[in-house]
mmCIF file of C-alpha atoms and ligand atoms in Angstrom:
data_model
loop_
_atom_site.group_PDB
_atom_site.id
_atom_site.type_symbol
_atom_site.label_atom_id
_atom_site.label_comp_id
_atom_site.label_asym_id
_atom_site.label_seq_id
_atom_site.Cartn_x
_atom_site.Cartn_y
_atom_site.Cartn_z
ATOM 1 C CA UNK A 141 52.559 44.170 10.856
ATOM 2 C CA UNK A 142 52.013 43.231 14.488
ATOM 3 C CA UNK A 143 54.474 44.907 16.830
ATOM 4 C CA UNK A 144 54.624 43.798 20.435
ATOM 5 C CA UNK A 145 56.841 46.003 22.559
ATOM 6 C CA UNK A 146 57.766 45.020 26.098
ATOM 7 C CA UNK A 147 54.424 43.349 26.659
ATOM 8 C CA UNK A 148 53.778 42.274 30.240
ATOM 9 C CA UNK A 149 50.665 40.577 31.545
ATOM 10 C CA UNK A 150 50.244 39.910 35.227
ATOM 11 C CA UNK A 151 47.171 38.250 36.664
ATOM 12 C CA UNK A 152 46.599 39.286 40.232
ATOM 13 C CA UNK A 153 44.805 36.469 41.956
ATOM 14 C CA UNK A 154 43.931 36.251 45.623
ATOM 15 C CA UNK A 155 47.027 34.362 46.668
ATOM 16 C CA UNK A 156 49.612 35.240 44.100
ATOM 17 C CA UNK A 157 50.494 37.344 41.114
ATOM 18 C CA UNK A 158 50.962 35.293 37.990
ATOM 19 C CA UNK A 159 53.369 36.696 35.430
ATOM 20 C CA UNK A 160 51.808 35.103 32.360
ATOM 21 C CA UNK A 161 53.710 37.241 29.818
ATOM 22 C CA UNK A 162 57.066 38.786 30.661
ATOM 23 C CA UNK A 163 58.566 41.583 28.623
ATOM 24 C CA UNK A 164 57.791 40.149 25.209
ATOM 25 C CA UNK A 165 58.995 42.150 22.222
ATOM 26 C CA UNK A 166 58.527 40.757 18.750
ATOM 27 C CA UNK A 167 57.457 41.959 15.332
ATOM 28 C CA UNK A 168 55.346 39.719 13.147
ATOM 29 C CA UNK A 169 55.567 40.672 9.491
ATOM 30 C CA UNK A 170 52.641 40.950 7.095
ATOM 31 C CA UNK A 171 51.869 37.727 5.309
ATOM 32 C CA UNK A 172 54.074 35.475 7.400
ATOM 33 C CA UNK A 173 53.093 32.345 9.263
ATOM 34 C CA UNK A 174 54.576 32.827 12.689
ATOM 35 C CA UNK A 175 54.680 29.977 15.176
ATOM 36 C CA UNK A 176 54.630 30.239 18.959
ATOM 37 C CA UNK A 177 55.668 27.095 20.779
ATOM 38 C CA UNK A 178 55.831 26.349 24.475
ATOM 39 C CA UNK A 179 54.731 23.979 27.180
ATOM 40 C CA UNK A 180 51.438 24.319 28.996
ATOM 41 C CA UNK A 181 51.297 27.487 31.051
ATOM 42 C CA UNK A 182 54.071 29.213 29.078
ATOM 43 C CA UNK A 183 51.797 32.155 28.295
ATOM 44 C CA UNK A 184 51.022 31.451 24.649
ATOM 45 C CA UNK A 185 47.255 31.885 24.807
ATOM 46 C CA UNK A 186 47.582 34.979 26.936
ATOM 47 C CA UNK A 187 49.948 36.473 24.369
ATOM 48 C CA UNK A 188 47.628 35.893 21.400
ATOM 49 C CA UNK A 189 44.646 37.108 23.410
ATOM 50 C CA UNK A 190 46.578 40.325 23.850
ATOM 51 C CA UNK A 191 46.979 40.568 20.077
ATOM 52 C CA UNK A 192 43.212 40.685 19.645
ATOM 53 C CA UNK A 193 42.795 42.541 22.948
ATOM 54 C CA UNK A 194 40.503 39.961 24.501
ATOM 55 C CA UNK A 195 43.070 40.449 27.226
ATOM 56 C CA UNK A 196 44.575 43.848 28.000
ATOM 57 C CA UNK A 197 48.305 43.911 28.666
ATOM 58 C CA UNK A 198 49.442 45.156 32.070
ATOM 59 C CA UNK A 199 52.124 47.227 30.341
ATOM 60 C CA UNK A 200 53.794 47.492 26.979
ATOM 61 C CA UNK A 201 52.676 48.590 23.548
ATOM 62 C CA UNK A 202 50.766 46.760 20.854
ATOM 63 C CA UNK A 203 50.896 48.262 17.382
ATOM 64 C CA UNK A 204 48.920 46.691 14.566
ATOM 65 C CA UNK A 205 49.418 48.023 11.062
ATOM 66 C CA UNK A 206 50.977 51.138 12.449
ATOM 67 C CA UNK A 207 48.203 51.891 14.941
ATOM 68 C CA UNK A 208 48.781 51.917 18.676
ATOM 69 C CA UNK A 209 45.884 49.826 19.926
ATOM 70 C CA UNK A 210 45.725 51.505 23.327
ATOM 71 C CA UNK A 211 44.892 54.793 21.613
ATOM 72 C CA UNK A 212 41.764 53.457 19.891
ATOM 73 C CA UNK A 213 38.236 54.232 21.042
ATOM 74 C CA UNK A 214 35.993 51.260 21.883
ATOM 75 C CA UNK A 215 34.273 51.603 18.570
ATOM 76 C CA UNK A 216 37.557 51.667 16.635
ATOM 77 C CA UNK A 217 38.761 48.696 18.641
ATOM 78 C CA UNK A 218 35.660 46.697 17.762
ATOM 79 C CA UNK A 219 36.258 47.415 14.072
ATOM 80 C CA UNK A 220 39.920 46.468 14.372
ATOM 81 C CA UNK A 221 39.032 43.229 16.111
ATOM 82 C CA UNK A 222 36.792 42.225 13.219
ATOM 83 C CA UNK A 223 39.919 42.197 11.091
ATOM 84 C CA UNK A 224 41.540 39.645 13.406
ATOM 85 C CA UNK A 225 40.086 36.156 13.109
ATOM 86 C CA UNK A 226 40.690 33.429 15.641
ATOM 87 C CA UNK A 227 40.343 29.647 15.717
ATOM 88 C CA UNK A 228 40.555 27.346 18.713
ATOM 89 C CA UNK A 229 41.414 23.795 19.697
ATOM 90 C CA UNK A 230 37.825 22.941 20.559
ATOM 91 C CA UNK A 231 36.350 24.907 17.675
ATOM 92 C CA UNK A 232 33.884 26.945 19.832
ATOM 93 C CA UNK A 233 30.991 26.419 17.422
ATOM 94 C CA UNK A 234 27.380 27.015 18.339
ATOM 95 C CA UNK A 235 25.776 23.597 18.528
ATOM 96 C CA UNK A 236 22.270 24.796 17.808
ATOM 97 C CA UNK A 237 23.299 26.440 14.541
ATOM 98 C CA UNK A 238 24.009 24.777 11.227
ATOM 99 C CA UNK A 239 27.347 25.101 9.448
ATOM 100 C CA UNK A 240 25.878 27.887 7.341
ATOM 101 C CA UNK A 241 24.521 29.790 10.331
ATOM 102 C CA UNK A 242 27.730 29.379 12.330
ATOM 103 C CA UNK A 243 29.725 30.958 9.546
ATOM 104 C CA UNK A 244 27.114 33.666 9.124
ATOM 105 C CA UNK A 245 27.234 34.718 12.785
ATOM 106 C CA UNK A 246 30.168 37.180 12.698
ATOM 107 C CA UNK A 247 28.614 38.831 9.649
ATOM 108 C CA UNK A 248 25.347 39.264 11.527
ATOM 109 C CA UNK A 249 27.226 40.791 14.427
ATOM 110 C CA UNK A 250 29.010 43.167 12.050
ATOM 111 C CA UNK A 251 25.621 44.269 10.727
ATOM 112 C CA UNK A 252 26.078 42.971 7.179
ATOM 113 C CA UNK A 253 22.823 42.714 5.187
ATOM 114 C CA UNK A 254 21.265 39.326 4.524
ATOM 115 C CA UNK A 255 21.989 39.094 0.815
ATOM 116 C CA UNK A 256 25.666 39.989 1.195
ATOM 117 C CA UNK A 257 25.949 37.595 4.142
ATOM 118 C CA UNK A 258 24.572 34.683 2.213
ATOM 119 C CA UNK A 259 26.822 35.308 -0.735
ATOM 120 C CA UNK A 260 29.854 35.525 1.517
ATOM 121 C CA UNK A 261 28.977 32.330 3.407
ATOM 122 C CA UNK A 262 28.668 30.414 0.132
ATOM 123 C CA UNK A 263 32.155 31.643 -0.872
ATOM 124 C CA UNK A 264 33.605 30.677 2.485
ATOM 125 C CA UNK A 265 32.075 27.210 2.430
ATOM 126 C CA UNK A 266 33.692 26.647 -0.919
ATOM 127 C CA UNK A 267 37.035 28.016 0.262
ATOM 128 C CA UNK A 268 37.237 25.619 3.203
ATOM 129 C CA UNK A 269 35.912 22.639 1.256
ATOM 130 C CA UNK A 270 32.597 22.077 3.009
ATOM 131 C CA UNK A 271 30.336 22.116 -0.040
ATOM 132 C CA UNK A 272 27.206 20.111 0.632
ATOM 133 C CA UNK A 273 27.523 20.321 4.415
ATOM 134 C CA UNK A 274 25.953 23.735 4.912
ATOM 135 C CA UNK A 275 22.841 22.367 6.613
ATOM 136 C CA UNK A 276 24.682 19.984 8.938
ATOM 137 C CA UNK A 277 24.956 20.664 12.644
ATOM 138 C CA UNK A 278 28.382 20.624 14.313
ATOM 139 C CA UNK A 279 27.525 17.342 16.072
ATOM 140 C CA UNK A 280 27.248 15.717 12.650
ATOM 141 C CA UNK A 281 30.770 16.714 11.600
ATOM 142 C CA UNK A 282 34.220 15.211 12.114
ATOM 143 C CA UNK A 283 36.845 17.179 14.016
ATOM 144 C CA UNK A 284 38.519 18.288 10.806
ATOM 145 C CA UNK A 285 35.220 19.486 9.368
ATOM 146 C CA UNK A 286 34.407 21.363 12.570
ATOM 147 C CA UNK A 287 37.733 23.150 12.333
ATOM 148 C CA UNK A 288 36.933 24.041 8.718
ATOM 149 C CA UNK A 289 33.763 25.700 9.972
ATOM 150 C CA UNK A 290 35.876 27.492 12.581
ATOM 151 C CA UNK A 291 38.237 28.714 9.876
ATOM 152 C CA UNK A 292 35.415 29.876 7.606
ATOM 153 C CA UNK A 293 33.822 31.733 10.505
ATOM 154 C CA UNK A 294 37.138 33.358 11.393
ATOM 155 C CA UNK A 295 37.547 34.554 7.799
ATOM 156 C CA UNK A 296 34.004 35.892 7.429
ATOM 157 C CA UNK A 297 34.879 39.546 7.967
ATOM 158 C CA UNK A 298 37.926 39.448 5.671
ATOM 159 C CA UNK A 299 40.528 39.648 8.408
ATOM 160 C CA UNK A 300 44.163 40.416 7.686
ATOM 161 C CA UNK A 301 45.325 38.423 10.710
ATOM 162 C CA UNK A 302 44.342 34.913 11.748
ATOM 163 C CA UNK A 303 45.209 33.705 15.245
ATOM 164 C CA UNK A 304 45.252 29.945 15.731
ATOM 165 C CA UNK A 305 45.332 28.658 19.305
ATOM 166 C CA UNK A 306 46.189 24.941 19.227
ATOM 167 C CA UNK A 307 43.923 24.623 16.206
ATOM 168 C CA UNK A 308 45.136 21.144 15.311
ATOM 169 C CA UNK A 309 45.792 19.735 18.770
ATOM 170 C CA UNK A 310 42.521 17.801 18.912
ATOM 171 C CA UNK A 311 42.981 16.274 15.454
ATOM 172 C CA UNK A 312 44.690 13.113 14.237
ATOM 173 C CA UNK A 313 47.895 13.506 12.181
ATOM 174 C CA UNK A 314 46.207 13.074 8.815
ATOM 175 C CA UNK A 315 43.502 15.631 9.572
ATOM 176 C CA UNK A 316 46.117 17.943 11.050
ATOM 177 C CA UNK A 317 47.950 17.899 7.736
ATOM 178 C CA UNK A 318 44.796 18.724 5.796
ATOM 179 C CA UNK A 319 44.014 21.652 8.099
ATOM 180 C CA UNK A 320 47.609 22.890 7.825
ATOM 181 C CA UNK A 321 47.342 22.663 4.042
ATOM 182 C CA UNK A 322 44.198 24.772 4.226
ATOM 183 C CA UNK A 323 45.911 27.358 6.439
ATOM 184 C CA UNK A 324 48.840 27.518 4.006
ATOM 185 C CA UNK A 325 46.445 28.038 1.143
ATOM 186 C CA UNK A 326 44.671 30.844 3.000
ATOM 187 C CA UNK A 327 48.013 32.468 3.756
ATOM 188 C CA UNK A 328 49.134 32.096 0.151
ATOM 189 C CA UNK A 329 45.992 33.102 -1.657
ATOM 190 C CA UNK A 330 44.595 35.729 0.678
ATOM 191 C CA UNK A 331 47.885 37.007 2.083
ATOM 192 C CA UNK A 332 46.585 36.718 5.642
ATOM 193 C CA UNK A 333 49.171 36.868 8.424
ATOM 194 C CA UNK A 334 48.875 33.765 10.590
ATOM 195 C CA UNK A 335 49.993 33.506 14.198
ATOM 196 C CA UNK A 336 49.927 29.885 15.155
ATOM 197 C CA UNK A 337 50.258 28.558 18.678
ATOM 198 C CA UNK A 338 51.102 24.929 19.095
ATOM 199 C CA UNK A 339 52.990 22.456 21.199
ATOM 200 C CA UNK A 340 53.587 20.327 18.099
ATOM 201 C CA UNK A 341 56.959 21.222 16.646
ATOM 202 C CA UNK A 342 56.175 19.331 13.441
ATOM 203 C CA UNK A 343 53.310 21.747 12.830
ATOM 204 C CA UNK A 344 55.786 24.607 13.009
ATOM 205 C CA UNK A 345 58.215 22.777 10.796
ATOM 206 C CA UNK A 346 55.543 22.194 8.222
ATOM 207 C CA UNK A 347 54.080 25.643 7.729
ATOM 208 C CA UNK A 348 55.789 28.372 9.730
ATOM 209 C CA UNK A 349 58.555 30.654 8.493
ATOM 210 C CA UNK A 350 59.605 31.856 11.922
ATOM 211 C CA UNK A 351 59.053 30.579 15.393
ATOM 212 C CA UNK A 352 59.218 31.918 18.933
ATOM 213 C CA UNK A 353 59.675 29.545 21.837
ATOM 214 C CA UNK A 354 57.982 30.621 25.058
ATOM 215 C CA UNK A 355 58.782 29.534 28.561
ATOM 216 C CA UNK A 356 57.498 31.073 31.794
ATOM 217 C CA UNK A 357 56.088 34.032 29.928
ATOM 218 C CA UNK A 358 59.343 34.869 28.163
ATOM 219 C CA UNK A 359 60.306 34.385 24.556
ATOM 220 C CA UNK A 360 63.451 32.350 25.092
ATOM 221 C CA UNK A 361 64.324 31.802 21.460
ATOM 222 C CA UNK A 362 63.243 33.348 18.193
ATOM 223 C CA UNK A 363 64.372 32.745 14.663
ATOM 224 C CA UNK A 364 63.719 31.186 11.293
ATOM 225 C CA UNK A 365 62.307 27.684 11.618
ATOM 226 C CA UNK A 366 65.288 26.342 9.749
ATOM 227 C CA UNK A 367 67.840 27.868 12.112
ATOM 228 C CA UNK A 368 65.932 26.985 15.238
ATOM 229 C CA UNK A 369 65.658 23.364 14.123
ATOM 230 C CA UNK A 370 69.233 23.099 13.004
ATOM 231 C CA UNK A 371 70.746 24.802 16.039
ATOM 232 C CA UNK A 372 68.341 25.010 18.969
ATOM 233 C CA UNK A 373 70.029 26.968 21.750
ATOM 234 C CA UNK A 374 67.693 27.074 24.712
ATOM 235 C CA UNK A 375 67.002 23.903 26.719
ATOM 236 C CA UNK A 376 63.246 24.179 26.129
ATOM 237 C CA UNK A 377 63.774 24.458 22.382
ATOM 238 C CA UNK A 378 66.051 21.435 22.412
ATOM 239 C CA UNK A 379 63.396 19.411 24.165
ATOM 240 C CA UNK A 380 60.830 20.359 21.550
ATOM 241 C CA UNK A 381 63.140 19.580 18.673
ATOM 242 C CA UNK A 382 64.026 16.176 20.131
ATOM 243 C CA UNK A 383 60.401 15.210 20.364
ATOM 244 C CA UNK A 384 59.631 16.011 16.802
ATOM 245 C CA UNK A 385 59.480 12.510 15.438
ATOM 246 C CA UNK A 386 56.913 11.400 17.988
ATOM 247 C CA UNK A 387 54.240 13.475 16.331
ATOM 248 C CA UNK A 388 55.204 12.797 12.748
ATOM 249 C CA UNK A 389 52.776 10.875 10.626
ATOM 250 C CA UNK A 390 54.993 7.838 10.470
ATOM 251 C CA UNK A 391 52.481 5.641 8.637
ATOM 252 C CA UNK A 392 52.177 8.139 5.851
ATOM 253 C CA UNK A 393 55.917 8.683 5.555
ATOM 254 C CA UNK A 394 56.543 4.953 5.378
ATOM 255 C CA UNK A 395 53.809 4.452 2.802
ATOM 256 C CA UNK A 396 55.268 7.232 0.650
ATOM 257 C CA UNK A 397 58.765 5.793 0.875
ATOM 258 C CA UNK A 398 57.509 2.314 0.002
ATOM 259 C CA UNK A 399 55.843 3.690 -3.110
ATOM 260 C CA UNK A 400 59.002 5.536 -4.140
ATOM 261 C CA UNK A 401 61.270 2.538 -3.545
ATOM 262 C CA UNK A 402 59.281 -0.587 -4.344
ATOM 263 C CA UNK A 403 62.397 -2.766 -4.659
ATOM 264 C CA UNK A 404 64.918 -3.614 -1.971
ATOM 265 C CA UNK A 405 64.559 -3.012 1.751
ATOM 266 C CA UNK A 406 63.616 0.149 3.611
ATOM 267 C CA UNK A 407 64.844 0.305 7.175
ATOM 268 C CA UNK A 408 64.058 2.670 9.966
ATOM 269 C CA UNK A 409 66.969 3.291 12.301
ATOM 270 C CA UNK A 410 66.351 4.837 15.677
ATOM 271 C CA UNK A 411 69.182 6.511 17.516
ATOM 272 C CA UNK A 412 68.241 6.639 21.143
ATOM 273 C CA UNK A 413 70.902 8.769 22.688
ATOM 274 C CA UNK A 414 73.281 6.097 23.929
ATOM 275 C CA UNK A 415 75.316 6.084 20.727
ATOM 276 C CA UNK A 416 78.819 7.418 20.637
ATOM 277 C CA UNK A 417 79.905 9.931 18.044
ATOM 278 C CA UNK A 418 81.177 7.074 15.926
ATOM 279 C CA UNK A 419 80.048 7.237 12.267
ATOM 280 C CA UNK A 420 77.848 4.157 12.579
ATOM 281 C CA UNK A 421 76.125 4.166 9.208
ATOM 282 C CA UNK A 422 79.394 4.839 7.419
ATOM 283 C CA UNK A 423 80.943 1.992 9.385
ATOM 284 C CA UNK A 424 78.219 -0.419 8.292
ATOM 285 C CA UNK A 425 78.597 0.632 4.672
ATOM 286 C CA UNK A 426 82.337 0.216 4.784
ATOM 287 C CA UNK A 427 82.046 -3.203 6.362
ATOM 288 C CA UNK A 428 79.530 -4.597 3.871
ATOM 289 C CA UNK A 429 80.141 -2.531 0.751
ATOM 290 C CA UNK A 430 76.375 -2.089 0.317
ATOM 291 C CA UNK A 431 75.216 0.937 -1.672
ATOM 292 C CA UNK A 432 72.832 2.405 0.835
ATOM 293 C CA UNK A 433 70.801 5.580 0.351
ATOM 294 C CA UNK A 434 69.476 7.805 3.101
ATOM 295 C CA UNK A 435 65.814 8.594 2.375
ATOM 296 C CA UNK A 436 64.709 10.639 5.336
ATOM 297 C CA UNK A 437 66.340 11.582 8.557
ATOM 298 C CA UNK A 438 65.874 13.615 11.656
ATOM 299 C CA UNK A 439 68.884 13.474 13.904
ATOM 300 C CA UNK A 440 69.510 15.689 16.893
ATOM 301 C CA UNK A 441 72.714 16.001 18.838
ATOM 302 C CA UNK A 442 71.663 16.350 22.434
ATOM 303 C CA UNK A 443 73.299 16.208 25.802
ATOM 304 C CA UNK A 444 72.106 12.632 25.900
ATOM 305 C CA UNK A 445 73.875 11.822 22.647
ATOM 306 C CA UNK A 446 72.522 11.418 19.149
ATOM 307 C CA UNK A 447 68.726 11.121 19.047
ATOM 308 C CA UNK A 448 66.390 10.714 16.136
ATOM 309 C CA UNK A 449 65.705 8.486 13.209
ATOM 310 C CA UNK A 450 66.968 7.742 9.727
ATOM 311 C CA UNK A 451 65.323 5.827 6.899
ATOM 312 C CA UNK A 452 67.691 3.861 4.692
ATOM 313 C CA UNK A 453 67.176 2.062 1.433
ATOM 314 C CA UNK A 454 69.200 -1.053 0.669
ATOM 315 C CA UNK A 455 68.946 -2.236 -2.933
ATOM 316 C CA UNK A 456 67.948 -5.797 -3.768
ATOM 317 C CA UNK A 457 70.724 -8.291 -3.592
ATOM 318 C CA UNK A 458 72.884 -9.966 -1.084
ATOM 319 C CA UNK A 459 70.823 -11.146 1.883
ATOM 320 C CA UNK A 460 73.808 -12.096 4.011
ATOM 321 C CA UNK A 461 75.335 -8.652 3.506
ATOM 322 C CA UNK A 462 72.058 -7.041 4.470
ATOM 323 C CA UNK A 463 71.998 -9.118 7.648
ATOM 324 C CA UNK A 464 75.591 -8.196 8.363
ATOM 325 C CA UNK A 465 74.686 -4.536 7.873
ATOM 326 C CA UNK A 466 71.803 -4.805 10.343
ATOM 327 C CA UNK A 467 73.907 -6.677 12.891
ATOM 328 C CA UNK A 468 76.550 -3.973 12.802
ATOM 329 C CA UNK A 469 73.943 -1.305 13.564
ATOM 330 C CA UNK A 470 72.349 -3.323 16.349
ATOM 331 C CA UNK A 471 75.762 -3.924 17.936
ATOM 332 C CA UNK A 472 76.136 -0.176 18.024
ATOM 333 C CA UNK A 473 72.895 0.409 19.925
ATOM 334 C CA UNK A 474 70.823 1.435 16.926
ATOM 335 C CA UNK A 475 67.284 0.097 16.807
ATOM 336 C CA UNK A 476 66.562 -1.320 13.336
ATOM 337 C CA UNK A 477 63.121 -2.009 11.928
ATOM 338 C CA UNK A 478 62.450 -3.232 8.414
ATOM 339 C CA UNK A 479 59.569 -1.208 6.960
HETATM 340 N N1 LIG B 1620 42.440 34.775 33.611
HETATM 341 C C1 LIG B 1620 43.488 34.309 34.286
HETATM 342 N N2 LIG B 1620 43.609 34.509 35.610
HETATM 343 C C2 LIG B 1620 44.684 34.051 36.296
HETATM 344 N N3 LIG B 1620 45.714 33.391 35.734
HETATM 345 C C3 LIG B 1620 45.652 33.159 34.411
HETATM 346 C C4 LIG B 1620 44.545 33.593 33.622
HETATM 347 N N4 LIG B 1620 44.771 33.220 32.342
HETATM 348 C C5 LIG B 1620 45.951 32.581 32.336
HETATM 349 N N5 LIG B 1620 46.496 32.538 33.578
HETATM 350 C C6 LIG B 1620 47.785 31.962 33.958
HETATM 351 O O1 LIG B 1620 48.787 32.482 33.103
HETATM 352 C C7 LIG B 1620 49.748 31.502 32.777
HETATM 353 C C8 LIG B 1620 49.830 31.369 31.268
HETATM 354 O O2 LIG B 1620 48.602 30.820 30.784
HETATM 355 P P1 LIG B 1620 48.287 30.586 29.248
HETATM 356 O O3 LIG B 1620 46.901 30.091 29.149
HETATM 357 O O4 LIG B 1620 48.636 31.798 28.494
HETATM 358 O O5 LIG B 1620 49.319 29.431 28.897
HETATM 359 P P2 LIG B 1620 49.458 28.568 27.566
HETATM 360 O O6 LIG B 1620 50.887 28.643 27.166
HETATM 361 O O7 LIG B 1620 48.443 28.959 26.586
HETATM 362 O O8 LIG B 1620 49.170 27.091 28.102
HETATM 363 P P3 LIG B 1620 48.405 25.866 27.378
HETATM 364 O O9 LIG B 1620 49.403 25.242 26.450
HETATM 365 O O10 LIG B 1620 48.062 24.954 28.509
HETATM 366 O O11 LIG B 1620 47.198 26.400 26.695
HETATM 367 C C9 LIG B 1620 49.308 30.243 33.481
HETATM 368 O O12 LIG B 1620 50.021 30.133 34.680
HETATM 369 C C10 LIG B 1620 47.840 30.471 33.749
HETATM 370 O O13 LIG B 1620 47.411 29.773 34.900
HETATM 371 MG MG1 LIG B 1621 46.795 27.998 25.744
#
């Protein structure tokens, strides 16, 4: 369990004092995947750097697995830190070392003997799916593969916590999904607690159980991912939730839907905020009598009106009715694309 109690971090620079983290109190449970979301400068990185004590808090208490971190000697702290792995947006690999030697590094630092090290590295390479690439250099790897090396390295000393700072932000949507699948597997199989920082709400939606939204150093909202998505309260949260579709792997979703519904038409409706509260889809169904199914949807009720998208399936049949259906939607300010 990671307990943050009234954590404050102030950077005193020449011209001003920056309050990077303001009175943050939160408890992260063992084995959960906990998301931290916020815009640039919100204090997310500072907060996770406090968790592994790369940064010391100005005030407040950090308790990890029942131990008050401020009470540890340097030696105890070093040991504790080995049990907290971390991965980064830009991987932070050593370019002059092979995959194998990058993963081996933290074991060398921990003073593990050569034989044990090599055995462990082989296990880790298998775990992250890099078999056959052990002698490659980072420059010879794709972004996703580099992050796999980063993950293996972070897991080398058997940590019980893994901190991920924008670990998928430099990756394309497909690769992001594969890395998130790997993180889920690690969480599942090894029971490692994951604290995941991101500005991509869809990342949170995909793998986190709970999420904290940070703004100006404060946690402005905290709750289960489901609740936060269904009923975002704070303005910053609402903005994140609205943007969710923009980062979704639309190509993949559409391909999957096409495979599931090979017959008939699939349409993507975009609600752009101008729509009234009128039940538009119901209206179109009533008008045409078409038996339409909703396949996927992400609709948010914002101050600007209804925003989001919906995928509909219209069964094979009456072309003029289908056209009438589309016209009705378009008349009501809904963007319609046939997938
Ligand atoms: N070492 C430092 N010295 C001075 N100010 C700092 C330092 N580290 C961070 N800050 C400031 O603290 C605030 C929070 O920074 P932090 O890096 O934690 O934000 P973040 O949420 O991780 O942003 P991003 O999404 O861009 O990574 C920012 O205003 C930043 O300029
Ligand atoms: Mg950051």
